[in-house]
Short mmCIF file of C-alpha atoms in Angstrom, two decimals:
data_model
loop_
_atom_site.label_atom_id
_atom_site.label_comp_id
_atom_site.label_asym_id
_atom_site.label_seq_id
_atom_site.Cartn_x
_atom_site.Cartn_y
_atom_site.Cartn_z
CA UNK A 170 75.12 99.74 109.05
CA UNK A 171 77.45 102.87 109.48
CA UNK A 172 76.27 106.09 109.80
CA UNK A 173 79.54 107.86 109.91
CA UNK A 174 81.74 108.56 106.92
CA UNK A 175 82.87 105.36 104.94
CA UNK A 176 85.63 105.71 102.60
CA UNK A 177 86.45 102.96 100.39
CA UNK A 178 90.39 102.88 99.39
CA UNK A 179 90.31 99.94 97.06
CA UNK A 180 87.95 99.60 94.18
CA UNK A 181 88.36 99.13 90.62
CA UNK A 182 86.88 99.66 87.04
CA UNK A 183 87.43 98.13 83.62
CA UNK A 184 86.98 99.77 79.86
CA UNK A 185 84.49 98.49 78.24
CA UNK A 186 86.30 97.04 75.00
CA UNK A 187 87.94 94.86 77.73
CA UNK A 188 84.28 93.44 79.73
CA UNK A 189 83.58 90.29 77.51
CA UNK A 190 84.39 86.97 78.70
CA UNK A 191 86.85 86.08 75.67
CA UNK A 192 89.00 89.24 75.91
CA UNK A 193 92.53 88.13 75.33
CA UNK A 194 91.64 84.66 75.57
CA UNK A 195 94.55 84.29 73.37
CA UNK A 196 97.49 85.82 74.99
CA UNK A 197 99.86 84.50 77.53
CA UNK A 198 98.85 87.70 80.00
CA UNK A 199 98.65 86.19 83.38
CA UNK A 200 95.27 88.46 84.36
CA UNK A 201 93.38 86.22 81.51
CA UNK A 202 94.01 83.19 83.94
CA UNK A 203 93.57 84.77 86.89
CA UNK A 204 90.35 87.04 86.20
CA UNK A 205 88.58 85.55 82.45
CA UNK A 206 89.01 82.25 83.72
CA UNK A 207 87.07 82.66 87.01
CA UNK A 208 83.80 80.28 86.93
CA UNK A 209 81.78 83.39 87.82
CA UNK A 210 83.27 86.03 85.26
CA UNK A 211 80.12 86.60 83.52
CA UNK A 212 78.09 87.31 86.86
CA UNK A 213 81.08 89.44 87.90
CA UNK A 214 81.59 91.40 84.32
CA UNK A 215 78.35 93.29 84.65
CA UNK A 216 79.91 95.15 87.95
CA UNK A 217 82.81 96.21 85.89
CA UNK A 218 81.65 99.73 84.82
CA UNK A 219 81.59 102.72 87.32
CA UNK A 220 78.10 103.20 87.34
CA UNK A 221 77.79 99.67 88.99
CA UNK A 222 80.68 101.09 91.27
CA UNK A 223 78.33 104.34 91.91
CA UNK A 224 75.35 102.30 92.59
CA UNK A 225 76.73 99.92 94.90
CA UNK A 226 78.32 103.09 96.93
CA UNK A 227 75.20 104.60 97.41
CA UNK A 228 73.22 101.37 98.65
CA UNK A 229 76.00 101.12 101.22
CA UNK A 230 76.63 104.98 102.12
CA UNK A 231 80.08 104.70 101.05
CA UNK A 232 81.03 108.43 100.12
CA UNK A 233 84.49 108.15 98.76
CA UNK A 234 86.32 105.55 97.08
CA UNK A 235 90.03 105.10 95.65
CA UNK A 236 89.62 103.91 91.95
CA UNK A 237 92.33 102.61 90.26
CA UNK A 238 91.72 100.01 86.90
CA UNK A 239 93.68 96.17 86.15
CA UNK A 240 96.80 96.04 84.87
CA UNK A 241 97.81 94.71 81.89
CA UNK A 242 101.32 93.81 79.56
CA UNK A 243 99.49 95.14 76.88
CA UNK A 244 100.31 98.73 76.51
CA UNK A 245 97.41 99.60 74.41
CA UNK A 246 95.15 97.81 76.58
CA UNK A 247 96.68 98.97 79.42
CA UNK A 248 96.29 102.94 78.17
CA UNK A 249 92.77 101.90 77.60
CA UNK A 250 92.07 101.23 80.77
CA UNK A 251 93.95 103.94 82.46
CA UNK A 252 92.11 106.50 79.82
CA UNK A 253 88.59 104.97 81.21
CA UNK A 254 89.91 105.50 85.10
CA UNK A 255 90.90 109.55 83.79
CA UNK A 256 87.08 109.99 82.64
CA UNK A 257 85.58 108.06 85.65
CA UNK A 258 87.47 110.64 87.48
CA UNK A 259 86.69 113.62 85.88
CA UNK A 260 83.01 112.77 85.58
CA UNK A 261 82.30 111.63 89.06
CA UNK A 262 84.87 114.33 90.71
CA UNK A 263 82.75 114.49 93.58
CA UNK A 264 83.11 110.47 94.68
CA UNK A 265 86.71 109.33 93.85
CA UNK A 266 90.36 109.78 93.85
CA UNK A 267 92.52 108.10 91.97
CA UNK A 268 95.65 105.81 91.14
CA UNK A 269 97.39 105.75 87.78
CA UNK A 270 98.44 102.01 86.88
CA UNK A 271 102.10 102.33 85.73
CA UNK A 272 103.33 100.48 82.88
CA UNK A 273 106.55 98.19 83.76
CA UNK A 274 107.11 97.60 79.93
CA UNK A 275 108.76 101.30 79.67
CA UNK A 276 109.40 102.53 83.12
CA UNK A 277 111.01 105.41 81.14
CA UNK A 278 107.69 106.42 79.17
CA UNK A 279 105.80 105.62 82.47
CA UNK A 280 108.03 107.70 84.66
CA UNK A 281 107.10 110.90 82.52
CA UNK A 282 103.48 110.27 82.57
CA UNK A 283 103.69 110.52 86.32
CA UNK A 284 105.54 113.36 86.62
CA UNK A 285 102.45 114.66 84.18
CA UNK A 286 99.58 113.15 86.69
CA UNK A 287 96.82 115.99 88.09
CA UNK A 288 97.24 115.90 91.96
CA UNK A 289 93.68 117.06 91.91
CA UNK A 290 92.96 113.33 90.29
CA UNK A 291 95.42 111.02 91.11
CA UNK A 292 96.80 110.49 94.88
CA UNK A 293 99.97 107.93 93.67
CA UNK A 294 100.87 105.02 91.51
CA UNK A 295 100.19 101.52 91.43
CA UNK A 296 102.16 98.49 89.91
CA UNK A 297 100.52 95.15 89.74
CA UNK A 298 103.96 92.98 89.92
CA UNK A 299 101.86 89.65 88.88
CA UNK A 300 100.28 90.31 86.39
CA UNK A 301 102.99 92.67 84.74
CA UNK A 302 105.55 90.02 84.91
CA UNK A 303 108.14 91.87 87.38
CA UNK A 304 108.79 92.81 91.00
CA UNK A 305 108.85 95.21 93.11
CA UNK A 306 112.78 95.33 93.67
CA UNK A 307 113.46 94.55 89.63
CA UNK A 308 116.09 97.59 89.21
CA UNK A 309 114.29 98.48 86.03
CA UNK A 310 111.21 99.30 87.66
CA UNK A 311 113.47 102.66 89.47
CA UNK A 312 112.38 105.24 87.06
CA UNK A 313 109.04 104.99 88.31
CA UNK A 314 109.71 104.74 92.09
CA UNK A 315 111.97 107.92 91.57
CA UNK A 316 109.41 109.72 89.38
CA UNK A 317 106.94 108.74 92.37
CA UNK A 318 108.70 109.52 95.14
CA UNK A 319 109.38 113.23 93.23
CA UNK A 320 105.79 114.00 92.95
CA UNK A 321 105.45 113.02 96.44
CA UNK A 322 102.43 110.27 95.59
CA UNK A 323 101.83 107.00 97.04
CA UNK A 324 103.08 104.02 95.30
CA UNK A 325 100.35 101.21 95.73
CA UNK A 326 102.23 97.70 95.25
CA UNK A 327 99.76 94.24 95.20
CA UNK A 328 101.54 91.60 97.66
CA UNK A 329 100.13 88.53 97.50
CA UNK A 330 99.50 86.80 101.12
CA UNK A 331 101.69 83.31 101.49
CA UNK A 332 98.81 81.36 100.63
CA UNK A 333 98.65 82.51 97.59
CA UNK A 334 101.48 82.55 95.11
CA UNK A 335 105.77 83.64 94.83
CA UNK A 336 104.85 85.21 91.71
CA UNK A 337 104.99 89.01 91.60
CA UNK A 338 105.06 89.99 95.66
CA UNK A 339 105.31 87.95 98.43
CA UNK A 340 105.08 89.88 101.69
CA UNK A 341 109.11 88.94 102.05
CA UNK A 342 109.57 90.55 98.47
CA UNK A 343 107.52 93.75 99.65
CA UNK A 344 109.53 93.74 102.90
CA UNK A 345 113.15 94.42 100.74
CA UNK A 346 111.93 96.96 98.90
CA UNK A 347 110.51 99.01 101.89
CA UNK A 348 113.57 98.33 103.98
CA UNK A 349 115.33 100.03 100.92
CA UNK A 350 112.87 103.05 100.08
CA UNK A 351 112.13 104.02 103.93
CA UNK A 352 110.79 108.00 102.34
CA UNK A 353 108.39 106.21 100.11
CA UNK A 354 104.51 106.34 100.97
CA UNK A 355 103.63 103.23 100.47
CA UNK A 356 99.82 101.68 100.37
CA UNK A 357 99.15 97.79 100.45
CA UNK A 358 96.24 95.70 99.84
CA UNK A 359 95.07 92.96 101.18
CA UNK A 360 96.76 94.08 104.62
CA UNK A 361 100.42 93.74 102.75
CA UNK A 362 99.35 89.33 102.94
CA UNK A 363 99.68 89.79 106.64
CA UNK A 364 102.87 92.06 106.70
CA UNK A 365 100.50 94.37 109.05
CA UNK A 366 101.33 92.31 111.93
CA UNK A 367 104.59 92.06 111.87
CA UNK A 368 104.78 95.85 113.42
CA UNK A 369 105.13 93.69 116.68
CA UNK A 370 108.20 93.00 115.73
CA UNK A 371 110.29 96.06 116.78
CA UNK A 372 113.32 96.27 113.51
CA UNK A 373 110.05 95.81 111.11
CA UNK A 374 107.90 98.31 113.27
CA UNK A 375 110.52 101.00 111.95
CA UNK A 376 110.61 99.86 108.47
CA UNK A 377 106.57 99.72 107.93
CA UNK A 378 106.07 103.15 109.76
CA UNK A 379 105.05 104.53 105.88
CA UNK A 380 103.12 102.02 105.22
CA UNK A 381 99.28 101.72 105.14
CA UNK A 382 97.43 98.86 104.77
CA UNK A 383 94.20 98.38 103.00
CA UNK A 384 91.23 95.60 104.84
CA UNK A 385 90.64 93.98 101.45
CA UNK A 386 90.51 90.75 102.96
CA UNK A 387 87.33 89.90 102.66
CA UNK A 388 86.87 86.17 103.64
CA UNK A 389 89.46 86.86 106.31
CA UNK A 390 88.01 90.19 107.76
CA UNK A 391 89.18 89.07 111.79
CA UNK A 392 93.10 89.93 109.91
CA UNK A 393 91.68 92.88 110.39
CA UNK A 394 90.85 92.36 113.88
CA UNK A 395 94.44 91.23 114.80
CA UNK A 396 96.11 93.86 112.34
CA UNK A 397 94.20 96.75 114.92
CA UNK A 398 95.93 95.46 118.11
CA UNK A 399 99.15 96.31 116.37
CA UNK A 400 97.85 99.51 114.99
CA UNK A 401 94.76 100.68 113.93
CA UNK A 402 96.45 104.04 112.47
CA UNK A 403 97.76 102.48 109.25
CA UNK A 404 94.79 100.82 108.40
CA UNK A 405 92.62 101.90 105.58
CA UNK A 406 89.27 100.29 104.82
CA UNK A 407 88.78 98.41 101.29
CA UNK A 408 86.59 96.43 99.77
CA UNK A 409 88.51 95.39 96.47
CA UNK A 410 84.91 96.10 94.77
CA UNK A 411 84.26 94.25 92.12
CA UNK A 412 86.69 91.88 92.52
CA UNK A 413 86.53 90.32 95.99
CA UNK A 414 84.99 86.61 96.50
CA UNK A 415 81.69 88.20 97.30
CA UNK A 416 80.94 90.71 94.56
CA UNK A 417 80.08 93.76 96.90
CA UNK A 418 81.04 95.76 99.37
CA UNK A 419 78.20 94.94 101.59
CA UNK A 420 80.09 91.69 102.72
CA UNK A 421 83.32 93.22 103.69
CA UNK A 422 81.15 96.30 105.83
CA UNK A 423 79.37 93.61 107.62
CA UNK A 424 82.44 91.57 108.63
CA UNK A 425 84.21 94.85 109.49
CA UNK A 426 81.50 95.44 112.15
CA UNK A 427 81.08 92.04 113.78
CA UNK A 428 84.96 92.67 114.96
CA UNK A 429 86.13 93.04 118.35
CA UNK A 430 87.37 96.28 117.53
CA UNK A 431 86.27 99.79 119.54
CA UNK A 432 83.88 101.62 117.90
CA UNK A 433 86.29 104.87 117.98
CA UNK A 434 88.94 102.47 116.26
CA UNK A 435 86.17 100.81 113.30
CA UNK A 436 85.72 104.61 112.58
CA UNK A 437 89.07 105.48 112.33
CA UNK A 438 89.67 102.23 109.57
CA UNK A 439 86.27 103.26 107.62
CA UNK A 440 87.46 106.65 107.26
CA UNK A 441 89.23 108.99 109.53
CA UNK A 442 92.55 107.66 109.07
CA UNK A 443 92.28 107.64 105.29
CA UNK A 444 90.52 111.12 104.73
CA UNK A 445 93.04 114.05 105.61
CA UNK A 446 95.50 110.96 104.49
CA UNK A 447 94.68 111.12 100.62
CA UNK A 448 92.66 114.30 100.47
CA UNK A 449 88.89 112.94 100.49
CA UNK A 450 88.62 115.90 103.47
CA UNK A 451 89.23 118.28 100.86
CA UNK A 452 85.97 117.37 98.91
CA UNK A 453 84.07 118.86 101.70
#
């Protein structure tokens, strides 16, 4: 495949209270419909747990990865989860950073647990707006983006591509809150749903100029393609592991080098742009 350094900027875990097919079942939390409900979830459960995550790093030479967990309304279950991403990145200090998944429910209480975050850990933030029943420009989220921008972090926001839903963030959504927050470091998945190429565009070339965009497009990888002609230097490559349509990261590494791309530029996306970036260049 690669025999460079690969860096993978967007891959998750999940407790394990929270890996059984019924979790929740109950509640009115939007991830049951979108994640429990999948036809697959009991193929895709048993990748939940980081040493699934470690294993499927070393059978594709990925070094580094960004971990980060699901976000929930439920506070407890959402502490849960966050504790599990903590010990995944304590025991396997070596292979990850990571990002703390805020709660929206108390953007007070969540605001003082970032200002508490280990920089050695945690690189930034990330808020979920779909599944935590918010946006990105709700005025009650500001505690956190202030508390974020203080520490100096990146603030991770999911934005849905157009395709998909106007729940949460839509790239237009995204687009407002940048516009208003031009000092923020801001990453996006999924290559912001397509907000990457819109740096053509001269006004939004000056409002996305602290943004980074992560490849998790998986089924979509030529995006990426397009998204490099614009420029290659905000793009960070992610697999979304275990919860793209494919179930690995092998996919997305294979798609990545079918592209049209310069080799000097594929390296750049798989890790040069993202290591001194985040601080994997620090882990030797």
């Amino acid at each position: 495949m690669f025999k460079k350094l690969i860096i993978d900027c967007e891959v998750r875990v999940v407790h394990e209270k929270a890996r059984k097919p019924n979790f929740l079942s109950h509640s009115k939390e939007k991830i049951v419909q979108d994640i429990y409900k999948h036809p697959k979830i009991n193929k895709a459960m048993k990748l939940w747990g980081v040493e699934s995550l470690i294993k499927s790093m070393n059978k594709n030479k990925i070094k580094y990865a960004l971990l980060s967990g699901l976000a929930w309304k439920n506070q407890k279950v959402l502490n849960d989860n966050n504790e599990y991403v903590s010990c995944c990145l304590d025991t396997y200090k070596d292979r990850f950073l990571g990002l703390y998944n805020a709660s929206t429910y108390n953007p007070k209480q969540s605001a003082k647990k970032i200002m508490k975050l280990d920089k050695k850990k945690y690189v930034g933030v990330e808020i979920i707006p779909k599944w935590q029943n918010t946006n990105i420009n709700d005025h009650r989220l500001k505690p956190i983006i202030k508390a974020v921008k203080k520490r100096k972090m990146f603030l991770k926001i999911y934005t849905a591509h157009p395709t998909q839903t106007l729940e949460g963030d839509a790239p237009y959504r995204t687009l407002q809150f940048l516009k208003k927050n031009p000092d923020l470091k801001v990453i996006l998945p999924h290559l912001g749903g397509l907000l990457s190429i819109y740096g053509l565009f001269s006004p939004i070339k000056k409002i996305i100029k602290n943004v980074f965009f992560i490849t998790s497009v998986s089924e979509t990888m030529k995006m990426v393609e397009f998204s490099s002609k614009v420029n290659s230097k905000n793009l960070l490559f992610g697999t979304d592991f275990p919860f793209n349509n494919s179930f690995d990261q092998f996919k997305s590494l294979c798609e990545l080098k079918k592209l049209k791309v310069p080799k000097k530029i594929k390296l750049d996306i798989l890790s040069k742009n993202s290591s001194k970036l985040l601080g994997f260049d620090k882990k030797g």
